[in-house]
Amino acid sequence: TLRTEERQRLARERREEREKQHAAKETQILEKERKAKLQYEKQLEERQRKLKEMKQKEEQRRAAVEEKRKQKIEEEKERYEAVMHRTLERNQRLETRQKRWSWGGSVTPDSESKTALLSTGSKRSTSTANLKQAEGAVSKRLSLSAALLNASERTRRSQLSPLDSSVISRLLAPTQASLARSKSAATLSAD
């Protein structure tokens, strides 16, 4: 009987030990599951946070690109307006210059003296013959001065380099144009 009781006690102790080990394993499994669940939730939160940050960065980038685009459009608009303003100013300057050189334009010192002469009545007293003589004298003077200019220009050009002579011919072009204008003015006054 003592042996039987001893066996039963040992069997009970082993059973209790197994149950304890089983319970410990179960608690370990539950703890592992709880930790895995917590880690999954943490990863999910981290992923959502990163997605939110990426979305915010993308929105900020888009806003910056849009702002840059608007700024570029504004700069191009300002540049276009400045070009238009300069073009208008240049056209106005050209118009005033053309008016200054034309007979119907603004009064220049040269035309002031002519209008003063005309207003005194000398226009009526001057005959057509006198005008033709004046025209002939003016055209002779013009042709003489043009010939002198051309001769002196040829002499100078022979001493200068091709680059210098082209620059000088370009500079002399307005002088020849003014001679032509004087000639046309004399023709108009004779008519």
JSON list of C-alpha atoms in Angstrom, two decimals:
[
{"chain": "A", "resi": 1, "resn": "THR", "atom": "CA", "xyz": [0.00, 0.00, 0.00]},
{"chain": "A", "resi": 2, "resn": "LEU", "atom": "CA", "xyz": [2.83, 2.34, 0.78]},
{"chain": "A", "resi": 3, "resn": "ARG", "atom": "CA", "xyz": [4.32, 1.72, -2.65]},
{"chain": "A", "resi": 4, "resn": "THR", "atom": "CA", "xyz": [0.93, 2.29, -4.29]},
{"chain": "A", "resi": 5, "resn": "GLU", "atom": "CA", "xyz": [0.44, 5.54, -2.42]},
{"chain": "A", "resi": 6, "resn": "GLU", "atom": "CA", "xyz": [3.95, 6.59, -3.35]},
{"chain": "A", "resi": 7, "resn": "ARG", "atom": "CA", "xyz": [3.29, 5.81, -6.99]},
{"chain": "A", "resi": 8, "resn": "GLN", "atom": "CA", "xyz": [0.01, 7.74, -6.94]},
{"chain": "A", "resi": 9, "resn": "ARG", "atom": "CA", "xyz": [1.70, 10.73, -5.27]},
{"chain": "A", "resi": 10, "resn": "LEU", "atom": "CA", "xyz": [4.49, 10.72, -7.82]},
{"chain": "A", "resi": 11, "resn": "ALA", "atom": "CA", "xyz": [1.98, 10.39, -10.65]},
{"chain": "A", "resi": 12, "resn": "ARG", "atom": "CA", "xyz": [-0.03, 13.29, -9.22]},
{"chain": "A", "resi": 13, "resn": "GLU", "atom": "CA", "xyz": [3.09, 15.43, -8.90]},
{"chain": "A", "resi": 14, "resn": "ARG", "atom": "CA", "xyz": [4.07, 14.63, -12.49]},
{"chain": "A", "resi": 15, "resn": "ARG", "atom": "CA", "xyz": [0.56, 15.45, -13.68]},
{"chain": "A", "resi": 16, "resn": "GLU", "atom": "CA", "xyz": [0.60, 18.75, -11.76]},
{"chain": "A", "resi": 17, "resn": "GLU", "atom": "CA", "xyz": [4.04, 19.50, -13.20]},
{"chain": "A", "resi": 18, "resn": "ARG", "atom": "CA", "xyz": [2.76, 18.80, -16.72]},
{"chain": "A", "resi": 19, "resn": "GLU", "atom": "CA", "xyz": [-0.24, 20.98, -16.14]},
{"chain": "A", "resi": 20, "resn": "LYS", "atom": "CA", "xyz": [1.99, 23.77, -14.87]},
{"chain": "A", "resi": 21, "resn": "GLN", "atom": "CA", "xyz": [4.24, 23.44, -17.92]},
{"chain": "A", "resi": 22, "resn": "HIS", "atom": "CA", "xyz": [1.18, 23.38, -20.19]},
{"chain": "A", "resi": 23, "resn": "ALA", "atom": "CA", "xyz": [-0.22, 26.49, -18.47]},
{"chain": "A", "resi": 24, "resn": "ALA", "atom": "CA", "xyz": [3.19, 28.21, -18.77]},
{"chain": "A", "resi": 25, "resn": "LYS", "atom": "CA", "xyz": [3.33, 27.34, -22.48]},
{"chain": "A", "resi": 26, "resn": "GLU", "atom": "CA", "xyz": [-0.18, 28.69, -22.97]},
{"chain": "A", "resi": 27, "resn": "THR", "atom": "CA", "xyz": [0.72, 31.94, -21.20]},
{"chain": "A", "resi": 28, "resn": "GLN", "atom": "CA", "xyz": [3.89, 32.19, -23.33]},
{"chain": "A", "resi": 29, "resn": "ILE", "atom": "CA", "xyz": [1.83, 31.65, -26.50]},
{"chain": "A", "resi": 30, "resn": "LEU", "atom": "CA", "xyz": [-0.74, 34.23, -25.38]},
{"chain": "A", "resi": 31, "resn": "GLU", "atom": "CA", "xyz": [2.07, 36.68, -24.54]},
{"chain": "A", "resi": 32, "resn": "LYS", "atom": "CA", "xyz": [3.67, 36.10, -27.94]},
{"chain": "A", "resi": 33, "resn": "GLU", "atom": "CA", "xyz": [0.31, 36.65, -29.65]},
{"chain": "A", "resi": 34, "resn": "ARG", "atom": "CA", "xyz": [-0.27, 39.83, -27.64]},
{"chain": "A", "resi": 35, "resn": "LYS", "atom": "CA", "xyz": [3.22, 41.13, -28.52]},
{"chain": "A", "resi": 36, "resn": "ALA", "atom": "CA", "xyz": [2.74, 40.24, -32.19]},
{"chain": "A", "resi": 37, "resn": "LYS", "atom": "CA", "xyz": [-0.63, 42.03, -32.18]},
{"chain": "A", "resi": 38, "resn": "LEU", "atom": "CA", "xyz": [0.92, 45.10, -30.54]},
{"chain": "A", "resi": 39, "resn": "GLN", "atom": "CA", "xyz": [3.79, 45.08, -33.04]},
{"chain": "A", "resi": 40, "resn": "TYR", "atom": "CA", "xyz": [1.37, 44.76, -35.97]},
{"chain": "A", "resi": 41, "resn": "GLU", "atom": "CA", "xyz": [-0.72, 47.65, -34.66]},
{"chain": "A", "resi": 42, "resn": "LYS", "atom": "CA", "xyz": [2.45, 49.70, -34.14]},
{"chain": "A", "resi": 43, "resn": "GLN", "atom": "CA", "xyz": [3.64, 48.94, -37.67]},
{"chain": "A", "resi": 44, "resn": "LEU", "atom": "CA", "xyz": [0.19, 49.83, -39.00]},
{"chain": "A", "resi": 45, "resn": "GLU", "atom": "CA", "xyz": [0.24, 53.16, -37.14]},
{"chain": "A", "resi": 46, "resn": "GLU", "atom": "CA", "xyz": [3.79, 53.84, -38.38]},
{"chain": "A", "resi": 47, "resn": "ARG", "atom": "CA", "xyz": [2.77, 53.07, -41.94]},
{"chain": "A", "resi": 48, "resn": "GLN", "atom": "CA", "xyz": [-0.26, 55.34, -41.69]},
{"chain": "A", "resi": 49, "resn": "ARG", "atom": "CA", "xyz": [1.91, 58.10, -40.18]},
{"chain": "A", "resi": 50, "resn": "LYS", "atom": "CA", "xyz": [4.43, 57.75, -43.02]},
{"chain": "A", "resi": 51, "resn": "LEU", "atom": "CA", "xyz": [1.66, 57.79, -45.62]},
{"chain": "A", "resi": 52, "resn": "LYS", "atom": "CA", "xyz": [0.24, 60.93, -44.03]},
{"chain": "A", "resi": 53, "resn": "GLU", "atom": "CA", "xyz": [3.68, 62.59, -44.03]},
{"chain": "A", "resi": 54, "resn": "MET", "atom": "CA", "xyz": [4.22, 61.60, -47.68]},
{"chain": "A", "resi": 55, "resn": "LYS", "atom": "CA", "xyz": [0.81, 63.02, -48.57]},
{"chain": "A", "resi": 56, "resn": "GLN", "atom": "CA", "xyz": [1.60, 66.29, -46.79]},
{"chain": "A", "resi": 57, "resn": "LYS", "atom": "CA", "xyz": [5.00, 66.50, -48.49]},
{"chain": "A", "resi": 58, "resn": "GLU", "atom": "CA", "xyz": [3.39, 65.83, -51.87]},
{"chain": "A", "resi": 59, "resn": "GLU", "atom": "CA", "xyz": [0.80, 68.56, -51.24]},
{"chain": "A", "resi": 60, "resn": "GLN", "atom": "CA", "xyz": [3.55, 70.98, -50.17]},
{"chain": "A", "resi": 61, "resn": "ARG", "atom": "CA", "xyz": [5.57, 70.11, -53.27]},
{"chain": "A", "resi": 62, "resn": "ARG", "atom": "CA", "xyz": [2.53, 70.66, -55.50]},
{"chain": "A", "resi": 63, "resn": "ALA", "atom": "CA", "xyz": [1.80, 73.98, -53.78]},
{"chain": "A", "resi": 64, "resn": "ALA", "atom": "CA", "xyz": [5.44, 75.04, -54.26]},
{"chain": "A", "resi": 65, "resn": "VAL", "atom": "CA", "xyz": [5.35, 74.03, -57.95]},
{"chain": "A", "resi": 66, "resn": "GLU", "atom": "CA", "xyz": [2.07, 75.90, -58.42]},
{"chain": "A", "resi": 67, "resn": "GLU", "atom": "CA", "xyz": [3.49, 78.97, -56.67]},
{"chain": "A", "resi": 68, "resn": "LYS", "atom": "CA", "xyz": [6.62, 78.81, -58.83]},
{"chain": "A", "resi": 69, "resn": "ARG", "atom": "CA", "xyz": [4.49, 78.48, -61.97]},
{"chain": "A", "resi": 70, "resn": "LYS", "atom": "CA", "xyz": [2.37, 81.50, -60.96]},
{"chain": "A", "resi": 71, "resn": "GLN", "atom": "CA", "xyz": [5.53, 83.49, -60.19]},
{"chain": "A", "resi": 72, "resn": "LYS", "atom": "CA", "xyz": [7.01, 82.55, -63.58]},
{"chain": "A", "resi": 73, "resn": "ILE", "atom": "CA", "xyz": [3.79, 83.59, -65.35]},
{"chain": "A", "resi": 74, "resn": "GLU", "atom": "CA", "xyz": [3.84, 86.89, -63.43]},
{"chain": "A", "resi": 75, "resn": "GLU", "atom": "CA", "xyz": [7.49, 87.51, -64.35]},
{"chain": "A", "resi": 76, "resn": "GLU", "atom": "CA", "xyz": [6.79, 86.73, -68.01]},
{"chain": "A", "resi": 77, "resn": "LYS", "atom": "CA", "xyz": [3.79, 89.08, -67.91]},
{"chain": "A", "resi": 78, "resn": "GLU", "atom": "CA", "xyz": [5.93, 91.85, -66.39]},
{"chain": "A", "resi": 79, "resn": "ARG", "atom": "CA", "xyz": [8.69, 91.23, -68.97]},
{"chain": "A", "resi": 80, "resn": "TYR", "atom": "CA", "xyz": [6.12, 91.32, -71.80]},
{"chain": "A", "resi": 81, "resn": "GLU", "atom": "CA", "xyz": [4.62, 94.56, -70.44]},
{"chain": "A", "resi": 82, "resn": "ALA", "atom": "CA", "xyz": [8.10, 96.10, -70.16]},
{"chain": "A", "resi": 83, "resn": "VAL", "atom": "CA", "xyz": [8.90, 95.10, -73.76]},
{"chain": "A", "resi": 84, "resn": "MET", "atom": "CA", "xyz": [5.58, 96.54, -74.93]},
{"chain": "A", "resi": 85, "resn": "HIS", "atom": "CA", "xyz": [6.23, 99.75, -72.96]},
{"chain": "A", "resi": 86, "resn": "ARG", "atom": "CA", "xyz": [9.72, 100.10, -74.48]},
{"chain": "A", "resi": 87, "resn": "THR", "atom": "CA", "xyz": [8.34, 99.40, -77.96]},
{"chain": "A", "resi": 88, "resn": "LEU", "atom": "CA", "xyz": [5.63, 102.05, -77.53]},
{"chain": "A", "resi": 89, "resn": "GLU", "atom": "CA", "xyz": [8.19, 104.57, -76.26]},
{"chain": "A", "resi": 90, "resn": "ARG", "atom": "CA", "xyz": [10.50, 103.81, -79.19]},
{"chain": "A", "resi": 91, "resn": "ASN", "atom": "CA", "xyz": [7.61, 104.20, -81.66]},
{"chain": "A", "resi": 92, "resn": "GLN", "atom": "CA", "xyz": [6.63, 107.51, -80.07]},
{"chain": "A", "resi": 93, "resn": "ARG", "atom": "CA", "xyz": [10.23, 108.75, -80.27]},
{"chain": "A", "resi": 94, "resn": "LEU", "atom": "CA", "xyz": [10.40, 107.71, -83.92]},
{"chain": "A", "resi": 95, "resn": "GLU", "atom": "CA", "xyz": [7.09, 109.45, -84.65]},
{"chain": "A", "resi": 96, "resn": "THR", "atom": "CA", "xyz": [8.25, 112.66, -82.98]},
{"chain": "A", "resi": 97, "resn": "ARG", "atom": "CA", "xyz": [11.57, 112.47, -84.85]},
{"chain": "A", "resi": 98, "resn": "GLN", "atom": "CA", "xyz": [9.75, 111.98, -88.17]},
{"chain": "A", "resi": 99, "resn": "LYS", "atom": "CA", "xyz": [7.38, 114.85, -87.37]},
{"chain": "A", "resi": 100, "resn": "ARG", "atom": "CA", "xyz": [10.34, 117.05, -86.51]},
{"chain": "A", "resi": 101, "resn": "TRP", "atom": "CA", "xyz": [11.92, 116.41, -89.93]},
{"chain": "A", "resi": 102, "resn": "SER", "atom": "CA", "xyz": [8.69, 116.60, -91.93]},
{"chain": "A", "resi": 103, "resn": "TRP", "atom": "CA", "xyz": [7.16, 119.91, -93.02]},
{"chain": "A", "resi": 104, "resn": "GLY", "atom": "CA", "xyz": [3.84, 119.27, -91.29]},
{"chain": "A", "resi": 105, "resn": "GLY", "atom": "CA", "xyz": [5.45, 118.41, -87.96]},
{"chain": "A", "resi": 106, "resn": "SER", "atom": "CA", "xyz": [6.61, 120.40, -85.00]},
{"chain": "A", "resi": 107, "resn": "VAL", "atom": "CA", "xyz": [8.55, 123.61, -85.35]},
{"chain": "A", "resi": 108, "resn": "THR", "atom": "CA", "xyz": [12.32, 123.37, -85.55]},
{"chain": "A", "resi": 109, "resn": "PRO", "atom": "CA", "xyz": [14.71, 126.33, -85.35]},
{"chain": "A", "resi": 110, "resn": "ASP", "atom": "CA", "xyz": [15.30, 126.07, -89.12]},
{"chain": "A", "resi": 111, "resn": "SER", "atom": "CA", "xyz": [11.61, 126.12, -89.92]},
{"chain": "A", "resi": 112, "resn": "GLU", "atom": "CA", "xyz": [11.01, 128.97, -87.45]},
{"chain": "A", "resi": 113, "resn": "SER", "atom": "CA", "xyz": [13.22, 131.29, -89.52]},
{"chain": "A", "resi": 114, "resn": "LYS", "atom": "CA", "xyz": [11.45, 130.19, -92.72]},
{"chain": "A", "resi": 115, "resn": "THR", "atom": "CA", "xyz": [8.01, 130.82, -91.22]},
{"chain": "A", "resi": 116, "resn": "ALA", "atom": "CA", "xyz": [9.18, 134.22, -89.97]},
{"chain": "A", "resi": 117, "resn": "LEU", "atom": "CA", "xyz": [10.28, 135.11, -93.50]},
{"chain": "A", "resi": 118, "resn": "LEU", "atom": "CA", "xyz": [7.04, 133.84, -94.95]},
{"chain": "A", "resi": 119, "resn": "SER", "atom": "CA", "xyz": [4.93, 135.74, -92.43]},
{"chain": "A", "resi": 120, "resn": "THR", "atom": "CA", "xyz": [6.55, 139.09, -93.27]},
{"chain": "A", "resi": 121, "resn": "GLY", "atom": "CA", "xyz": [5.11, 138.90, -96.75]},
{"chain": "A", "resi": 122, "resn": "SER", "atom": "CA", "xyz": [8.30, 138.03, -98.57]},
{"chain": "A", "resi": 123, "resn": "LYS", "atom": "CA", "xyz": [6.58, 134.94, -99.93]},
{"chain": "A", "resi": 124, "resn": "ARG", "atom": "CA", "xyz": [4.16, 137.02, -101.95]},
{"chain": "A", "resi": 125, "resn": "SER", "atom": "CA", "xyz": [6.79, 139.44, -103.20]},
{"chain": "A", "resi": 126, "resn": "THR", "atom": "CA", "xyz": [9.18, 136.70, -104.38]},
{"chain": "A", "resi": 127, "resn": "SER", "atom": "CA", "xyz": [8.55, 135.82, -107.96]},
{"chain": "A", "resi": 128, "resn": "THR", "atom": "CA", "xyz": [8.65, 132.39, -109.53]},
{"chain": "A", "resi": 129, "resn": "ALA", "atom": "CA", "xyz": [11.84, 133.30, -111.38]},
{"chain": "A", "resi": 130, "resn": "ASN", "atom": "CA", "xyz": [13.62, 134.18, -108.13]},
{"chain": "A", "resi": 131, "resn": "LEU", "atom": "CA", "xyz": [12.50, 130.86, -106.66]},
{"chain": "A", "resi": 132, "resn": "LYS", "atom": "CA", "xyz": [13.83, 128.97, -109.67]},
{"chain": "A", "resi": 133, "resn": "GLN", "atom": "CA", "xyz": [17.15, 130.84, -109.40]},
{"chain": "A", "resi": 134, "resn": "ALA", "atom": "CA", "xyz": [17.30, 129.98, -105.69]},
{"chain": "A", "resi": 135, "resn": "GLU", "atom": "CA", "xyz": [16.53, 126.37, -106.50]},
{"chain": "A", "resi": 136, "resn": "GLY", "atom": "CA", "xyz": [19.30, 126.29, -109.08]},
{"chain": "A", "resi": 137, "resn": "ALA", "atom": "CA", "xyz": [21.78, 127.84, -106.64]},
{"chain": "A", "resi": 138, "resn": "VAL", "atom": "CA", "xyz": [20.77, 125.38, -103.89]},
{"chain": "A", "resi": 139, "resn": "SER", "atom": "CA", "xyz": [21.05, 122.39, -106.20]},
{"chain": "A", "resi": 140, "resn": "LYS", "atom": "CA", "xyz": [24.48, 123.61, -107.43]},
{"chain": "A", "resi": 141, "resn": "ARG", "atom": "CA", "xyz": [25.63, 124.03, -103.85]},
{"chain": "A", "resi": 142, "resn": "LEU", "atom": "CA", "xyz": [24.24, 120.64, -102.92]},
{"chain": "A", "resi": 143, "resn": "SER", "atom": "CA", "xyz": [25.92, 118.88, -105.83]},
{"chain": "A", "resi": 144, "resn": "LEU", "atom": "CA", "xyz": [29.20, 120.72, -105.15]},
{"chain": "A", "resi": 145, "resn": "SER", "atom": "CA", "xyz": [29.16, 119.83, -101.44]},
{"chain": "A", "resi": 146, "resn": "ALA", "atom": "CA", "xyz": [28.19, 116.23, -102.28]},
{"chain": "A", "resi": 147, "resn": "ALA", "atom": "CA", "xyz": [31.08, 116.06, -104.77]},
{"chain": "A", "resi": 148, "resn": "LEU", "atom": "CA", "xyz": [33.46, 117.48, -102.16]},
{"chain": "A", "resi": 149, "resn": "LEU", "atom": "CA", "xyz": [32.17, 115.02, -99.60]},
{"chain": "A", "resi": 150, "resn": "ASN", "atom": "CA", "xyz": [32.57, 112.11, -101.99]},
{"chain": "A", "resi": 151, "resn": "ALA", "atom": "CA", "xyz": [36.12, 113.21, -102.97]},
{"chain": "A", "resi": 152, "resn": "SER", "atom": "CA", "xyz": [37.23, 113.69, -99.37]},
{"chain": "A", "resi": 153, "resn": "GLU", "atom": "CA", "xyz": [35.51, 110.43, -98.47]},
{"chain": "A", "resi": 154, "resn": "ARG", "atom": "CA", "xyz": [37.38, 108.56, -101.22]},
{"chain": "A", "resi": 155, "resn": "THR", "atom": "CA", "xyz": [40.67, 110.07, -100.07]},
{"chain": "A", "resi": 156, "resn": "ARG", "atom": "CA", "xyz": [40.00, 109.09, -96.47]},
{"chain": "A", "resi": 157, "resn": "ARG", "atom": "CA", "xyz": [38.81, 105.62, -97.42]},
{"chain": "A", "resi": 158, "resn": "SER", "atom": "CA", "xyz": [41.97, 104.91, -99.38]},
{"chain": "A", "resi": 159, "resn": "GLN", "atom": "CA", "xyz": [43.96, 105.60, -96.18]},
{"chain": "A", "resi": 160, "resn": "LEU", "atom": "CA", "xyz": [41.67, 103.60, -93.84]},
{"chain": "A", "resi": 161, "resn": "SER", "atom": "CA", "xyz": [41.07, 99.92, -93.24]},
{"chain": "A", "resi": 162, "resn": "PRO", "atom": "CA", "xyz": [37.89, 98.31, -94.67]},
{"chain": "A", "resi": 163, "resn": "LEU", "atom": "CA", "xyz": [36.30, 98.20, -91.21]},
{"chain": "A", "resi": 164, "resn": "ASP", "atom": "CA", "xyz": [36.96, 101.89, -90.56]},
{"chain": "A", "resi": 165, "resn": "SER", "atom": "CA", "xyz": [35.72, 102.90, -94.00]},
{"chain": "A", "resi": 166, "resn": "SER", "atom": "CA", "xyz": [32.44, 100.97, -93.51]},
{"chain": "A", "resi": 167, "resn": "VAL", "atom": "CA", "xyz": [31.94, 102.69, -90.15]},
{"chain": "A", "resi": 168, "resn": "ILE", "atom": "CA", "xyz": [32.61, 106.10, -91.72]},
{"chain": "A", "resi": 169, "resn": "SER", "atom": "CA", "xyz": [30.24, 105.44, -94.63]},
{"chain": "A", "resi": 170, "resn": "ARG", "atom": "CA", "xyz": [27.54, 104.48, -92.14]},
{"chain": "A", "resi": 171, "resn": "LEU", "atom": "CA", "xyz": [28.19, 107.68, -90.19]},
{"chain": "A", "resi": 172, "resn": "LEU", "atom": "CA", "xyz": [28.03, 109.78, -93.37]},
{"chain": "A", "resi": 173, "resn": "ALA", "atom": "CA", "xyz": [24.69, 108.26, -94.44]},
{"chain": "A", "resi": 174, "resn": "PRO", "atom": "CA", "xyz": [22.57, 110.66, -92.30]},
{"chain": "A", "resi": 175, "resn": "THR", "atom": "CA", "xyz": [24.45, 113.64, -93.81]},
{"chain": "A", "resi": 176, "resn": "GLN", "atom": "CA", "xyz": [23.55, 112.51, -97.33]},
{"chain": "A", "resi": 177, "resn": "ALA", "atom": "CA", "xyz": [19.97, 111.94, -96.18]},
{"chain": "A", "resi": 178, "resn": "SER", "atom": "CA", "xyz": [19.80, 115.46, -94.78]},
{"chain": "A", "resi": 179, "resn": "LEU", "atom": "CA", "xyz": [21.16, 116.78, -98.12]},
{"chain": "A", "resi": 180, "resn": "ALA", "atom": "CA", "xyz": [18.39, 114.94, -99.92]},
{"chain": "A", "resi": 181, "resn": "ARG", "atom": "CA", "xyz": [15.82, 116.41, -97.53]},
{"chain": "A", "resi": 182, "resn": "SER", "atom": "CA", "xyz": [17.16, 119.92, -98.15]},
{"chain": "A", "resi": 183, "resn": "LYS", "atom": "CA", "xyz": [16.94, 119.35, -101.88]},
{"chain": "A", "resi": 184, "resn": "SER", "atom": "CA", "xyz": [13.33, 118.10, -101.61]},
{"chain": "A", "resi": 185, "resn": "ALA", "atom": "CA", "xyz": [12.53, 121.10, -99.37]},
{"chain": "A", "resi": 186, "resn": "ALA", "atom": "CA", "xyz": [13.91, 123.46, -101.99]},
{"chain": "A", "resi": 187, "resn": "THR", "atom": "CA", "xyz": [11.84, 121.72, -104.67]},
{"chain": "A", "resi": 188, "resn": "LEU", "atom": "CA", "xyz": [8.71, 121.96, -102.52]},
{"chain": "A", "resi": 189, "resn": "SER", "atom": "CA", "xyz": [9.27, 125.66, -101.82]},
{"chain": "A", "resi": 190, "resn": "ALA", "atom": "CA", "xyz": [9.80, 126.33, -105.54]},
{"chain": "A", "resi": 191, "resn": "ASP", "atom": "CA", "xyz": [6.55, 124.55, -106.35]}
]
